[in-house]
Amino acid sequence: MNSDFSNDFPTGGKIYLNNASVSINPLDCINSMHDFLVSYNALGPDSLESQPFVTNQLRNTRKIISQIIKCQPEEIIFTQSTTDGVNAVANGMNFQPSSNLIIRGLSHEHHANYYPWLRLSKKLEIKNLKVDKNGFFQINELKHLIDNNTSLVALSHALYNTGAILPVEEVGEILDKQNIPYFLDTAQTIGCIGDFDVSKTKCNFMSFNGSKWLCGPMGTGLFYCRKDSTQLLEPMNIGGESAMIYDETKLAFKDIPDRFQTGFRNYVGMAGLEASAKYLIGFGMENIRKKVMKLANQLRTELSKIPNVILYGPNETEQRTSIVSFNIKNQEPSVIIEKLEKKNIILAVREISAEKLVRASPHFFNSEEQIEILLNELRKL
């Protein structure tokens, strides 16, 4: 595939480096959504012809996402966001009053993978897996926290603030041997981590979305439920798509994915997500990883040469994503972001607990020239 993305990713002339939040949609995605809507209208929504048209679209999207994470297609449930998947587990598991739940770093974690668990503290114990400045934890500390009442461990695969990649496979081995359910938030890895095989993590549940590193439209979320873990969750919602009646008054849930997917209607988003996923696969997942890390390393290396710059996250390339977080002494991150945006350069303000920082997150459609333009503007501050 052509490495010149200027015509494939319409950015309006801006240098967009906020892909860890929401990425740019390729034209393939935009055109696919347009074509889907035109065809859907022509068929007549809710006509006899429309249902197989929609069903085929969902099947195709589910198939390509399952290829990316290497699972069975029926283990993919469509949602609206990563948050939906977190809540599906937090609210769907049958926790006992004696249960405890292990999460990493408390407020060091992203809100979406913290608040739903924190709310459970009213009825069970929340154990904090302590972290260092980059967000890493000691495996022995995890082993120490686990006891006979541990009902779930919830982790992020990579961190939204420092970019640190956590040892999720090593954790999975420990939990699998003790038959402890395992949830992963992979919002910051699917689409930029390279080749990924969910079975190697041994997680029971995983949530991510289509609008970050997969370059899909907003409102597209993916929830992975391992087939043998289905009965661990009570669906949060119920409707005609997810259940059936027998003996007039008795309800039975359908198999996955329908079991957890009642009321889903973002068909056009799935058309866009399929197109974006195909585009990324065409470039190559390992090629994406190599490209984004080349850009991230370029940015980190040059930032380290600028006086008063403070860098966050691990230095080792293999231990982080392309997220590059930093501060400039005596300058407010929000002011830096505003100044850059006036130059048509888009970054974001994020935080490590209470400390605000500037976050850049290049994707594979960004270029070395764009990184250098950003660096030149930062040198002027």
CSV table of C-alpha atoms in Angstrom, one decimal:
chain,number,residue,atom,x,y,z
A,1,MET,CA,0.0,0.0,0.0
A,2,ASN,CA,1.2,3.5,-0.8
A,3,SER,CA,2.9,5.2,2.2
A,4,ASP,CA,1.7,8.6,1.2
A,5,PHE,CA,-1.5,9.1,3.1
A,6,SER,CA,-2.2,12.7,2.3
A,7,ASN,CA,-5.1,11.8,0.0
A,8,ASP,CA,-6.4,8.9,2.1
A,9,PHE,CA,-6.8,10.6,5.5
A,10,PRO,CA,-8.5,14.0,5.1
A,11,THR,CA,-7.3,16.3,7.9
A,12,GLY,CA,-8.2,19.7,6.5
A,13,GLY,CA,-4.5,20.6,6.5
A,14,LYS,CA,-4.0,20.0,10.2
A,15,ILE,CA,-1.3,17.9,11.8
A,16,TYR,CA,-3.4,15.5,13.8
A,17,LEU,CA,-1.5,13.8,16.7
A,18,ASN,CA,-4.3,12.9,19.0
A,19,ASN,CA,-5.0,9.4,17.8
A,20,ALA,CA,-5.1,7.9,21.3
A,21,SER,CA,-8.3,9.9,21.8
A,22,VAL,CA,-10.1,9.7,18.5
A,23,SER,CA,-8.4,9.0,15.2
A,24,ILE,CA,-8.9,10.3,11.7
A,25,ASN,CA,-11.2,8.2,9.4
A,26,PRO,CA,-9.7,7.2,6.1
A,27,LEU,CA,-11.8,8.1,3.0
A,28,ASP,CA,-12.5,4.4,2.6
A,29,CYS,CA,-14.4,4.5,5.9
A,30,ILE,CA,-16.3,7.7,5.0
A,31,ASN,CA,-17.2,6.5,1.6
A,32,SER,CA,-18.4,3.1,3.0
A,33,MET,CA,-20.7,4.8,5.4
A,34,HIS,CA,-22.1,7.0,2.6
A,35,ASP,CA,-22.6,3.9,0.4
A,36,PHE,CA,-24.3,2.0,3.2
A,37,LEU,CA,-26.8,4.7,3.9
A,38,VAL,CA,-27.6,5.2,0.2
A,39,SER,CA,-28.2,1.5,-0.2
A,40,TYR,CA,-30.1,1.1,3.0
A,41,ASN,CA,-32.5,3.9,2.0
A,42,ALA,CA,-32.9,2.5,-1.5
A,43,LEU,CA,-33.9,-0.9,0.0
A,44,GLY,CA,-36.3,0.7,2.4
A,45,PRO,CA,-35.4,0.6,6.1
A,46,ASP,CA,-37.3,-2.3,7.7
A,47,SER,CA,-38.2,-3.8,4.4
A,48,LEU,CA,-37.9,-7.5,3.7
A,49,GLU,CA,-34.6,-6.8,1.8
A,50,SER,CA,-33.1,-4.6,4.5
A,51,GLN,CA,-32.7,-7.2,7.1
A,52,PRO,CA,-30.3,-9.5,5.2
A,53,PHE,CA,-28.4,-6.4,4.1
A,54,VAL,CA,-27.8,-5.3,7.7
A,55,THR,CA,-27.1,-8.8,8.9
A,56,ASN,CA,-24.5,-9.3,6.2
A,57,GLN,CA,-22.8,-6.0,7.2
A,58,LEU,CA,-22.6,-6.9,10.8
A,59,ARG,CA,-21.3,-10.4,9.9
A,60,ASN,CA,-18.6,-8.9,7.8
A,61,THR,CA,-17.5,-6.4,10.4
A,62,ARG,CA,-17.5,-9.0,13.1
A,63,LYS,CA,-15.4,-11.3,10.9
A,64,ILE,CA,-12.7,-8.8,10.2
A,65,ILE,CA,-12.4,-7.7,13.9
A,66,SER,CA,-12.2,-11.3,14.9
A,67,GLN,CA,-9.3,-11.7,12.4
A,68,ILE,CA,-7.5,-8.7,14.0
A,69,ILE,CA,-7.6,-10.1,17.6
A,70,LYS,CA,-7.7,-13.8,16.5
A,71,CYS,CA,-10.9,-15.0,18.1
A,72,GLN,CA,-14.1,-16.6,17.0
A,73,PRO,CA,-16.5,-14.1,15.3
A,74,GLU,CA,-19.3,-14.8,17.8
A,75,GLU,CA,-17.1,-13.7,20.6
A,76,ILE,CA,-17.2,-10.1,19.3
A,77,ILE,CA,-20.1,-8.1,20.7
A,78,PHE,CA,-20.8,-4.6,19.2
A,79,THR,CA,-21.2,-1.7,21.6
A,80,GLN,CA,-20.9,2.1,21.4
A,81,SER,CA,-17.6,2.4,23.3
A,82,THR,CA,-14.8,0.9,25.4
A,83,THR,CA,-16.8,2.0,28.5
A,84,ASP,CA,-19.7,-0.1,27.6
A,85,GLY,CA,-17.6,-3.2,27.8
A,86,VAL,CA,-16.1,-2.3,31.1
A,87,ASN,CA,-19.6,-1.8,32.5
A,88,ALA,CA,-20.9,-5.0,31.0
A,89,VAL,CA,-18.4,-6.8,33.3
A,90,ALA,CA,-18.6,-4.6,36.3
A,91,ASN,CA,-22.4,-4.7,36.4
A,92,GLY,CA,-22.9,-8.2,34.9
A,93,MET,CA,-20.7,-10.4,37.2
A,94,ASN,CA,-22.3,-11.9,40.3
A,95,PHE,CA,-19.9,-10.6,43.0
A,96,GLN,CA,-20.4,-11.9,46.5
A,97,PRO,CA,-20.0,-9.7,49.6
A,98,SER,CA,-16.8,-11.5,50.5
A,99,SER,CA,-15.3,-10.9,47.0
A,100,ASN,CA,-12.4,-8.6,46.3
A,101,LEU,CA,-11.4,-7.0,43.0
A,102,ILE,CA,-7.8,-6.0,42.0
A,103,ILE,CA,-7.3,-3.0,39.8
A,104,ARG,CA,-4.1,-1.2,38.9
A,105,GLY,CA,-3.0,2.2,40.3
A,106,LEU,CA,-6.5,3.5,41.2
A,107,SER,CA,-6.6,7.1,39.9
A,108,HIS,CA,-3.5,6.4,37.7
A,109,GLU,CA,-6.0,4.4,35.5
A,110,HIS,CA,-8.2,5.8,32.8
A,111,HIS,CA,-11.6,6.9,34.2
A,112,ALA,CA,-13.5,4.4,32.0
A,113,ASN,CA,-11.5,1.5,33.6
A,114,TYR,CA,-11.6,2.9,37.1
A,115,TYR,CA,-15.0,4.5,37.9
A,116,PRO,CA,-17.1,1.3,37.1
A,117,TRP,CA,-14.9,-0.7,39.5
A,118,LEU,CA,-14.7,2.0,42.1
A,119,ARG,CA,-18.5,2.0,42.3
A,120,LEU,CA,-18.4,-1.6,43.4
A,121,SER,CA,-16.5,-0.6,46.5
A,122,LYS,CA,-19.9,-0.2,48.2
A,123,LYS,CA,-20.4,-3.9,48.2
A,124,LEU,CA,-17.0,-5.5,47.9
A,125,GLU,CA,-13.3,-4.8,48.6
A,126,ILE,CA,-11.2,-3.0,45.9
A,127,LYS,CA,-7.5,-3.8,46.1
A,128,ASN,CA,-5.0,-1.4,44.7
A,129,LEU,CA,-2.1,-2.9,42.7
A,130,LYS,CA,0.5,-0.2,43.4
A,131,VAL,CA,2.5,1.2,40.5
A,132,ASP,CA,5.7,3.1,39.8
A,133,LYS,CA,6.0,6.5,38.0
A,134,ASN,CA,5.4,4.9,34.6
A,135,GLY,CA,2.4,2.8,35.7
A,136,PHE,CA,4.2,-0.5,35.9
A,137,PHE,CA,3.6,-2.9,38.9
A,138,GLN,CA,5.5,-5.8,40.4
A,139,ILE,CA,4.3,-9.3,39.5
A,140,ASN,CA,5.0,-10.4,43.1
A,141,GLU,CA,2.8,-7.6,44.4
A,142,LEU,CA,-0.1,-8.9,42.3
A,143,LYS,CA,0.6,-12.4,43.6
A,144,HIS,CA,0.5,-11.1,47.1
A,145,LEU,CA,-2.8,-9.4,46.6
A,146,ILE,CA,-4.6,-12.5,45.2
A,147,ASP,CA,-6.4,-14.6,47.7
A,148,ASN,CA,-9.3,-17.1,47.8
A,149,ASN,CA,-11.8,-14.3,47.5
A,150,THR,CA,-10.4,-12.6,44.5
A,151,SER,CA,-13.2,-12.6,41.9
A,152,LEU,CA,-11.6,-10.5,39.1
A,153,VAL,CA,-8.5,-8.7,38.0
A,154,ALA,CA,-8.9,-5.7,35.7
A,155,LEU,CA,-6.0,-4.2,33.8
A,156,SER,CA,-5.3,-1.9,30.8
A,157,HIS,CA,-3.1,-3.4,28.2
A,158,ALA,CA,-1.4,-0.1,27.6
A,159,LEU,CA,-1.7,3.2,29.5
A,160,TYR,CA,-3.4,6.2,28.1
A,161,ASN,CA,-1.1,8.6,30.0
A,162,THR,CA,2.4,7.2,29.8
A,163,GLY,CA,2.0,4.7,27.0
A,164,ALA,CA,3.5,1.9,29.1
A,165,ILE,CA,2.6,-1.6,27.9
A,166,LEU,CA,1.7,-3.9,30.8
A,167,PRO,CA,2.7,-7.6,31.0
A,168,VAL,CA,-0.8,-8.9,30.3
A,169,GLU,CA,0.2,-12.3,29.1
A,170,GLU,CA,2.3,-13.0,32.2
A,171,VAL,CA,-0.7,-11.9,34.4
A,172,GLY,CA,-3.0,-14.1,32.3
A,173,GLU,CA,-0.8,-17.1,33.1
A,174,ILE,CA,-1.0,-16.5,36.8
A,175,LEU,CA,-4.8,-15.9,36.8
A,176,ASP,CA,-5.6,-18.8,34.5
A,177,LYS,CA,-3.8,-21.3,36.9
A,178,GLN,CA,-6.0,-20.0,39.7
A,179,ASN,CA,-9.2,-19.8,37.7
A,180,ILE,CA,-9.6,-16.1,38.4
A,181,PRO,CA,-11.6,-14.1,35.8
A,182,TYR,CA,-9.6,-11.5,33.9
A,183,PHE,CA,-10.7,-8.3,32.2
A,184,LEU,CA,-8.5,-6.2,29.8
A,185,ASP,CA,-9.0,-2.7,28.5
A,186,THR,CA,-7.2,-2.7,25.1
A,187,ALA,CA,-8.4,0.7,23.9
A,188,GLN,CA,-4.8,1.8,23.6
A,189,THR,CA,-3.4,-1.2,21.8
A,190,ILE,CA,-5.8,-2.8,19.2
A,191,GLY,CA,-4.7,-1.2,15.9
A,192,CYS,CA,-1.3,0.0,16.9
A,193,ILE,CA,0.4,-2.8,18.9
A,194,GLY,CA,1.2,-5.0,15.9
A,195,ASP,CA,-0.1,-8.6,15.5
A,196,PHE,CA,-2.3,-9.5,18.5
A,197,ASP,CA,-3.7,-12.8,19.7
A,198,VAL,CA,-6.2,-12.5,22.5
A,199,SER,CA,-5.9,-16.1,23.4
A,200,LYS,CA,-2.3,-15.5,24.5
A,201,THR,CA,-3.5,-13.1,27.2
A,202,LYS,CA,-5.9,-15.7,28.6
A,203,CYS,CA,-8.4,-13.0,29.4
A,204,ASN,CA,-12.1,-13.8,29.8
A,205,PHE,CA,-13.3,-10.3,28.7
A,206,MET,CA,-11.8,-7.5,26.7
A,207,SER,CA,-13.1,-4.1,25.6
A,208,PHE,CA,-11.8,-1.7,23.0
A,209,ASN,CA,-13.2,0.7,20.4
A,210,GLY,CA,-13.1,1.4,16.7
A,211,SER,CA,-12.5,5.1,16.9
A,212,LYS,CA,-9.0,5.2,18.3
A,213,TRP,CA,-6.2,3.1,16.6
A,214,LEU,CA,-8.6,1.3,14.3
A,215,CYS,CA,-9.5,4.6,12.6
A,216,GLY,CA,-13.2,3.8,12.6
A,217,PRO,CA,-16.1,6.1,13.3
A,218,MET,CA,-17.2,7.4,16.7
A,219,GLY,CA,-19.8,5.3,18.5
A,220,THR,CA,-18.2,2.0,17.5
A,221,GLY,CA,-17.2,-0.2,20.4
A,222,LEU,CA,-16.1,-3.9,20.6
A,223,PHE,CA,-16.5,-6.2,23.6
A,224,TYR,CA,-14.8,-9.6,23.5
A,225,CYS,CA,-16.4,-12.3,25.6
A,226,ARG,CA,-14.6,-15.6,25.6
A,227,LYS,CA,-17.1,-18.3,24.7
A,228,ASP,CA,-16.5,-20.4,27.8
A,229,SER,CA,-17.0,-17.2,30.0
A,230,THR,CA,-20.5,-16.3,28.8
A,231,GLN,CA,-22.3,-17.6,31.8
A,232,LEU,CA,-20.1,-15.5,34.1
A,233,LEU,CA,-22.1,-12.4,33.0
A,234,GLU,CA,-25.7,-11.5,33.4
A,235,PRO,CA,-26.6,-9.2,30.5
A,236,MET,CA,-27.3,-5.6,31.6
A,237,ASN,CA,-30.1,-5.2,29.0
A,238,ILE,CA,-32.7,-7.5,27.5
A,239,GLY,CA,-34.9,-7.3,24.4
A,240,GLY,CA,-36.2,-9.2,21.5
A,241,GLU,CA,-32.8,-9.5,19.9
A,242,SER,CA,-31.1,-11.0,23.0
A,243,ALA,CA,-33.7,-13.3,24.5
A,244,MET,CA,-36.8,-15.4,23.7
A,245,ILE,CA,-39.9,-16.4,25.6
A,246,TYR,CA,-41.1,-20.0,26.2
A,247,ASP,CA,-44.1,-21.2,28.1
A,248,GLU,CA,-45.5,-17.7,27.6
A,249,THR,CA,-43.9,-16.2,30.7
A,250,LYS,CA,-40.4,-17.6,30.9
A,251,LEU,CA,-37.3,-15.9,29.4
A,252,ALA,CA,-34.1,-17.5,28.0
A,253,PHE,CA,-31.1,-15.6,26.6
A,254,LYS,CA,-29.8,-16.4,23.2
A,255,ASP,CA,-26.2,-17.4,22.5
A,256,ILE,CA,-23.5,-14.8,22.0
A,257,PRO,CA,-23.2,-12.4,20.4
A,258,ASP,CA,-27.0,-11.7,20.5
A,259,ARG,CA,-27.1,-12.4,24.3
A,260,PHE,CA,-25.3,-9.1,25.0
A,261,GLN,CA,-26.3,-7.0,22.0
A,262,THR,CA,-29.9,-6.0,22.3
A,263,GLY,CA,-30.9,-2.7,20.8
A,264,PHE,CA,-27.7,-2.2,18.8
A,265,ARG,CA,-28.5,0.1,15.8
A,266,ASN,CA,-25.2,1.7,14.7
A,267,TYR,CA,-25.2,-0.3,11.4
A,268,VAL,CA,-23.6,2.6,9.4
A,269,GLY,CA,-20.8,2.8,12.0
A,270,MET,CA,-20.1,-0.9,11.4
A,271,ALA,CA,-19.8,-0.3,7.7
A,272,GLY,CA,-17.2,2.4,8.3
A,273,LEU,CA,-15.4,0.3,10.8
A,274,GLU,CA,-15.1,-2.6,8.4
A,275,ALA,CA,-13.6,-0.4,5.8
A,276,SER,CA,-11.1,1.1,8.2
A,277,ALA,CA,-10.1,-2.3,9.5
A,278,LYS,CA,-9.5,-3.5,5.9
A,279,TYR,CA,-7.4,-0.4,5.3
A,280,LEU,CA,-5.2,-1.1,8.3
A,281,ILE,CA,-4.8,-4.8,7.5
A,282,GLY,CA,-3.8,-3.8,3.9
A,283,PHE,CA,-0.9,-1.7,5.4
A,284,GLY,CA,0.0,-4.5,7.8
A,285,MET,CA,-0.4,-4.5,11.6
A,286,GLU,CA,3.3,-5.1,12.2
A,287,ASN,CA,4.1,-2.3,9.7
A,288,ILE,CA,1.8,0.0,11.7
A,289,ARG,CA,3.7,-0.8,14.9
A,290,LYS,CA,7.1,-0.1,13.2
A,291,LYS,CA,5.9,3.2,11.7
A,292,VAL,CA,4.3,4.6,14.9
A,293,MET,CA,7.3,3.7,17.0
A,294,LYS,CA,9.7,5.3,14.5
A,295,LEU,CA,7.7,8.5,14.9
A,296,ALA,CA,7.4,8.2,18.6
A,297,ASN,CA,11.1,7.7,19.0
A,298,GLN,CA,11.9,10.6,16.8
A,299,LEU,CA,9.7,12.8,19.0
A,300,ARG,CA,11.1,11.5,22.3
A,301,THR,CA,14.7,11.8,21.2
A,302,GLU,CA,14.3,15.4,20.0
A,303,LEU,CA,12.1,16.5,23.0
A,304,SER,CA,14.9,15.3,25.3
A,305,LYS,CA,17.2,17.9,23.8
A,306,ILE,CA,14.9,20.8,24.5
A,307,PRO,CA,15.6,22.6,27.8
A,308,ASN,CA,13.0,22.3,30.5
A,309,VAL,CA,11.1,19.4,28.9
A,310,ILE,CA,10.0,16.6,31.2
A,311,LEU,CA,9.3,13.3,29.5
A,312,TYR,CA,7.0,10.6,30.9
A,313,GLY,CA,6.8,6.9,30.2
A,314,PRO,CA,9.4,4.2,29.8
A,315,ASN,CA,12.4,4.9,27.5
A,316,GLU,CA,12.5,1.3,26.1
A,317,THR,CA,10.7,1.1,22.8
A,318,GLU,CA,9.3,-2.4,23.4
A,319,GLN,CA,7.7,-1.2,26.7
A,320,ARG,CA,5.5,1.5,25.3
A,321,THR,CA,3.1,2.5,22.5
A,322,SER,CA,3.5,5.6,20.3
A,323,ILE,CA,2.1,7.8,23.1
A,324,VAL,CA,4.6,10.5,24.0
A,325,SER,CA,3.7,12.5,27.1
A,326,PHE,CA,5.6,15.5,28.3
A,327,ASN,CA,5.6,18.9,30.1
A,328,ILE,CA,7.6,22.0,29.7
A,329,LYS,CA,8.6,23.6,33.1
A,330,ASN,CA,6.7,26.8,34.0
A,331,GLN,CA,4.2,26.3,31.2
A,332,GLU,CA,0.6,25.1,31.6
A,333,PRO,CA,-0.2,22.1,29.4
A,334,SER,CA,-3.6,23.6,28.4
A,335,VAL,CA,-1.8,26.8,27.2
A,336,ILE,CA,0.7,24.7,25.1
A,337,ILE,CA,-2.2,22.8,23.5
A,338,GLU,CA,-4.0,26.1,22.6
A,339,LYS,CA,-0.8,27.6,21.1
A,340,LEU,CA,-0.2,24.5,19.0
A,341,GLU,CA,-3.8,24.3,17.8
A,342,LYS,CA,-3.5,27.9,16.5
A,343,LYS,CA,-0.7,26.4,14.4
A,344,ASN,CA,-3.0,23.6,13.2
A,345,ILE,CA,-1.3,21.0,15.3
A,346,ILE,CA,-3.6,18.9,17.4
A,347,LEU,CA,-2.4,17.3,20.7
A,348,ALA,CA,-4.2,16.7,24.0
A,349,VAL,CA,-4.1,17.4,27.7
A,350,ARG,CA,-4.2,14.3,29.8
A,351,GLU,CA,-3.1,13.5,33.4
A,352,ILE,CA,-1.2,11.2,35.7
A,353,SER,CA,-3.5,11.2,38.7
A,354,ALA,CA,-3.6,15.0,39.5
A,355,GLU,CA,-0.7,16.1,37.3
A,356,LYS,CA,-1.6,17.5,33.9
A,357,LEU,CA,0.6,16.8,30.9
A,358,VAL,CA,0.7,17.2,27.1
A,359,ARG,CA,0.1,14.0,25.1
A,360,ALA,CA,1.1,13.3,21.5
A,361,SER,CA,0.0,10.1,19.9
A,362,PRO,CA,1.1,9.7,16.3
A,363,HIS,CA,-0.5,7.0,14.0
A,364,PHE,CA,0.8,5.4,10.8
A,365,PHE,CA,-0.6,8.1,8.6
A,366,ASN,CA,1.5,10.8,10.3
A,367,SER,CA,5.0,11.6,8.9
A,368,GLU,CA,8.5,12.5,10.1
A,369,GLU,CA,8.0,15.9,8.6
A,370,GLN,CA,4.9,16.5,10.7
A,371,ILE,CA,6.9,15.5,13.9
A,372,GLU,CA,9.6,17.9,12.9
A,373,ILE,CA,7.1,20.8,12.5
A,374,LEU,CA,5.7,20.0,16.0
A,375,LEU,CA,9.2,20.0,17.4
A,376,ASN,CA,10.0,23.4,15.8
A,377,GLU,CA,6.9,24.9,17.4
A,378,LEU,CA,7.8,23.5,20.8
A,379,ARG,CA,11.3,24.9,20.6
A,380,LYS,CA,9.8,28.3,20.2
A,381,LEU,CA,7.7,28.1,23.3
